[in-house]
Tab-separated table of C-alpha atoms in Angstrom:
chain	number	residue	atom	x	y	z
D	1	UNK	CA	-138.555	-147.481	-52.033
D	2	UNK	CA	-136.373	-147.549	-49.306
D	3	UNK	CA	-132.183	-147.145	-49.495
D	4	UNK	CA	-130.345	-148.992	-47.415
D	5	UNK	CA	-126.801	-147.774	-46.875
D	6	UNK	CA	-124.002	-149.867	-47.605
D	7	UNK	CA	-123.572	-150.904	-44.115
D	8	UNK	CA	-127.004	-151.746	-43.281
D	9	UNK	CA	-126.280	-154.337	-46.425
D	10	UNK	CA	-123.248	-155.783	-45.328
D	11	UNK	CA	-124.832	-156.539	-41.798
D	12	UNK	CA	-128.023	-158.156	-43.313
D	13	UNK	CA	-125.318	-160.668	-45.146
D	14	UNK	CA	-125.853	-163.946	-42.876
D	15	UNK	CA	-122.269	-165.870	-42.338
D	16	UNK	CA	-122.723	-169.091	-44.157
D	17	UNK	CA	-120.825	-171.331	-41.448
D	18	UNK	CA	-121.136	-173.975	-43.851
D	19	UNK	CA	-118.500	-175.456	-46.057
D	20	UNK	CA	-119.007	-174.409	-50.035
D	21	UNK	CA	-121.360	-176.770	-52.250
D	22	UNK	CA	-118.201	-178.321	-54.075
D	23	UNK	CA	-116.338	-178.920	-50.708
D	24	UNK	CA	-119.384	-180.651	-49.573
D	25	UNK	CA	-119.747	-182.846	-52.927
D	26	UNK	CA	-116.166	-183.366	-52.790
D	27	UNK	CA	-116.189	-184.781	-48.974
D	28	UNK	CA	-119.042	-187.488	-50.201
D	29	UNK	CA	-117.076	-188.514	-52.970
D	30	UNK	CA	-113.995	-189.029	-51.088
D	31	UNK	CA	-115.620	-191.088	-48.248
D	32	UNK	CA	-113.617	-194.168	-49.496
D	33	UNK	CA	-110.823	-192.751	-50.880
D	34	UNK	CA	-107.386	-194.821	-50.118
D	35	UNK	CA	-104.184	-193.130	-48.876
D	36	UNK	CA	-101.760	-192.651	-51.517
D	37	UNK	CA	-97.945	-192.232	-50.961
D	38	UNK	CA	-95.514	-189.207	-50.945
D	39	UNK	CA	-92.943	-189.926	-53.781
D	40	UNK	CA	-90.602	-186.967	-54.029
D	41	UNK	CA	-90.260	-183.732	-52.406
D	42	UNK	CA	-88.809	-180.577	-53.945
D	43	UNK	CA	-88.004	-177.447	-52.450
D	44	UNK	CA	-87.556	-173.924	-54.247
D	45	UNK	CA	-84.571	-172.042	-52.641
D	46	UNK	CA	-85.873	-168.843	-54.643
D	47	UNK	CA	-88.182	-167.554	-57.136
D	48	UNK	CA	-87.209	-168.950	-60.572
D	49	UNK	CA	-83.962	-170.812	-58.549
D	50	UNK	CA	-83.189	-174.269	-58.816
D	51	UNK	CA	-85.263	-176.925	-57.254
D	52	UNK	CA	-83.773	-179.316	-54.543
D	53	UNK	CA	-84.590	-182.670	-54.087
D	54	UNK	CA	-84.839	-183.805	-50.321
D	55	UNK	CA	-85.833	-186.912	-48.157
D	56	UNK	CA	-87.324	-185.442	-45.652
D	57	UNK	CA	-88.419	-181.546	-44.587
D	58	UNK	CA	-90.336	-179.676	-41.598
D	59	UNK	CA	-93.744	-178.079	-42.477
D	60	UNK	CA	-94.178	-175.055	-40.876
D	61	UNK	CA	-97.705	-174.333	-39.933
D	62	UNK	CA	-99.271	-171.271	-41.889
D	63	UNK	CA	-95.787	-170.274	-43.685
D	64	UNK	CA	-94.684	-173.457	-46.139
D	65	UNK	CA	-91.963	-176.030	-46.149
D	66	UNK	CA	-88.753	-174.947	-44.182
D	67	UNK	CA	-86.191	-174.117	-46.801
D	68	UNK	CA	-88.633	-173.203	-49.504
D	69	UNK	CA	-88.928	-169.219	-50.640
D	70	UNK	CA	-92.852	-169.545	-50.147
D	71	UNK	CA	-92.372	-169.714	-46.320
D	72	UNK	CA	-90.952	-166.296	-46.222
D	73	UNK	CA	-93.916	-165.034	-48.175
D	74	UNK	CA	-97.235	-164.226	-46.776
D	75	UNK	CA	-98.349	-166.095	-43.827
D	76	UNK	CA	-101.613	-167.724	-44.223
D	77	UNK	CA	-101.477	-167.923	-47.839
D	78	UNK	CA	-103.015	-170.855	-49.653
D	79	UNK	CA	-100.188	-171.359	-51.812
D	80	UNK	CA	-97.754	-172.737	-49.018
D	81	UNK	CA	-97.070	-176.118	-50.536
D	82	UNK	CA	-97.836	-177.246	-53.715
D	83	UNK	CA	-98.891	-180.736	-54.728
D	84	UNK	CA	-98.823	-182.712	-58.198
D	85	UNK	CA	-99.589	-186.697	-58.640
D	86	UNK	CA	-97.153	-189.048	-60.412
D	87	UNK	CA	-100.979	-189.669	-62.330
D	88	UNK	CA	-100.970	-186.044	-63.537
D	89	UNK	CA	-97.476	-186.045	-64.819
D	90	UNK	CA	-98.056	-189.199	-66.732
D	91	UNK	CA	-101.026	-187.031	-68.737
D	92	UNK	CA	-98.604	-184.093	-68.916
D	93	UNK	CA	-96.220	-186.514	-71.034
D	94	UNK	CA	-99.238	-187.920	-72.743
D	95	UNK	CA	-100.434	-184.166	-73.642
D	96	UNK	CA	-96.801	-182.788	-74.133
D	97	UNK	CA	-95.097	-186.148	-76.324
D	98	UNK	CA	-92.498	-186.542	-73.627
D	99	UNK	CA	-91.711	-190.023	-72.287
D	100	UNK	CA	-90.783	-188.648	-68.849
D	101	UNK	CA	-90.818	-185.266	-66.795
D	102	UNK	CA	-88.768	-184.675	-63.670
D	103	UNK	CA	-91.179	-183.466	-60.662
D	104	UNK	CA	-88.308	-180.814	-60.472
D	105	UNK	CA	-88.991	-179.409	-63.700
D	106	UNK	CA	-92.873	-178.444	-62.514
D	107	UNK	CA	-91.613	-176.824	-59.849
D	108	UNK	CA	-94.275	-178.523	-57.475
D	109	UNK	CA	-93.140	-179.279	-53.704
D	110	UNK	CA	-94.733	-182.643	-53.176
D	111	UNK	CA	-94.807	-185.409	-55.740
D	112	UNK	CA	-97.598	-188.077	-54.508
D	113	UNK	CA	-99.106	-191.269	-56.147
D	114	UNK	CA	-101.933	-193.599	-55.930
D	115	UNK	CA	-104.649	-191.261	-54.929
D	116	UNK	CA	-106.900	-188.972	-56.764
D	117	UNK	CA	-105.526	-185.462	-55.994
D	118	UNK	CA	-108.575	-183.802	-57.304
D	119	UNK	CA	-110.849	-185.384	-54.544
D	120	UNK	CA	-108.548	-183.854	-51.597
D	121	UNK	CA	-109.620	-180.036	-52.430
D	122	UNK	CA	-111.565	-178.454	-49.910
D	123	UNK	CA	-110.378	-181.446	-47.276
D	124	UNK	CA	-108.001	-181.744	-44.663
D	125	UNK	CA	-104.772	-184.200	-45.781
D	126	UNK	CA	-102.652	-186.097	-43.379
D	127	UNK	CA	-98.766	-186.265	-45.028
D	128	UNK	CA	-96.548	-187.673	-42.212
D	129	UNK	CA	-96.840	-185.230	-39.202
D	130	UNK	CA	-98.505	-182.473	-41.086
D	131	UNK	CA	-101.914	-181.489	-41.683
D	132	UNK	CA	-102.368	-179.814	-45.067
D	133	UNK	CA	-105.826	-178.321	-46.542
D	134	UNK	CA	-105.559	-178.042	-50.235
D	135	UNK	CA	-108.217	-175.765	-51.650
D	136	UNK	CA	-107.168	-174.051	-55.204
D	137	UNK	CA	-106.168	-175.746	-58.218
D	138	UNK	CA	-102.389	-174.960	-59.331
D	139	UNK	CA	-102.538	-173.905	-62.914
D	140	UNK	CA	-99.288	-173.828	-64.987
D	141	UNK	CA	-97.393	-170.598	-65.641
D	142	UNK	CA	-95.890	-169.874	-69.119
D	143	UNK	CA	-93.159	-170.751	-68.131
D	144	UNK	CA	-93.892	-174.041	-68.401
D	145	UNK	CA	-93.484	-173.532	-72.106
D	146	UNK	CA	-89.635	-172.951	-71.666
D	147	UNK	CA	-89.323	-176.158	-69.587
D	148	UNK	CA	-91.888	-178.388	-71.726
D	149	UNK	CA	-91.482	-176.663	-74.878
D	150	UNK	CA	-94.363	-174.970	-77.199
D	151	UNK	CA	-97.629	-176.073	-75.618
D	152	UNK	CA	-96.110	-177.169	-72.286
D	153	UNK	CA	-98.598	-175.082	-69.982
D	154	UNK	CA	-101.529	-176.072	-72.172
D	155	UNK	CA	-100.698	-179.768	-71.742
D	156	UNK	CA	-100.342	-179.210	-67.948
D	157	UNK	CA	-103.793	-177.177	-67.797
D	158	UNK	CA	-106.082	-179.111	-65.704
D	159	UNK	CA	-103.292	-181.480	-64.405
D	160	UNK	CA	-101.149	-178.896	-62.498
D	161	UNK	CA	-101.960	-180.456	-59.303
D	162	UNK	CA	-102.989	-178.222	-55.923
D	163	UNK	CA	-102.034	-175.505	-53.680
D	164	UNK	CA	-102.326	-176.069	-49.793
D	165	UNK	CA	-102.004	-174.268	-46.678
D	166	UNK	CA	-100.077	-175.928	-43.650
D	167	UNK	CA	-102.740	-176.213	-40.630
D	168	UNK	CA	-100.533	-178.003	-38.558
D	169	UNK	CA	-96.822	-178.241	-38.956
D	170	UNK	CA	-94.669	-181.459	-38.606
D	171	UNK	CA	-92.088	-183.489	-40.362
D	172	UNK	CA	-93.058	-184.857	-43.693
D	173	UNK	CA	-90.715	-187.868	-45.530
D	174	UNK	CA	-90.752	-189.531	-48.843
D	175	UNK	CA	-92.550	-193.011	-48.420
D	176	UNK	CA	-95.260	-191.159	-46.006
D	177	UNK	CA	-98.839	-192.513	-46.731
D	178	UNK	CA	-101.281	-188.964	-47.704
D	179	UNK	CA	-104.552	-189.796	-46.488
D	180	UNK	CA	-107.754	-187.701	-46.082
D	181	UNK	CA	-108.990	-186.867	-42.567
D	182	UNK	CA	-112.544	-187.493	-41.590
D	183	UNK	CA	-114.107	-184.149	-41.936
D	184	UNK	CA	-115.818	-182.314	-38.862
């Protein structure tokens, strides 16, 4: 029996060079996805700080939204921008027993409507003049129990939106379309 060293095993791993199978599935499903609309923009000036609503913001490539505390964190992070949909907020209302929920309470950056947000995972999307790449689900934190009441985080689970990185910077304005870009 031959024993290989760790470095031999590392060298023998072939780089995939292809997108994950989930990304390929989402890409096929999203072929005919109609554009949505950006409804609201929120900036969190500091951790646990107030969320400030703005009409327009500059998306800084590899950093985040100008004026949002996340833009001063780790460059290249996959959590530079958080996105949630009006449709997800409607589900959170249903599960939490509320009539309405302000997007600022949920501490997300972008509120969109009219698009199946979950199909945008592992895709590139244009929002105004910026290109984003949503990849991870944005799970709720226990703070949502403080904001929405007991069970708030549970009501949000599966409907917390997506975390995205900014691939190409540009200006984003309320009313802009959000559309999936053809994959390369």
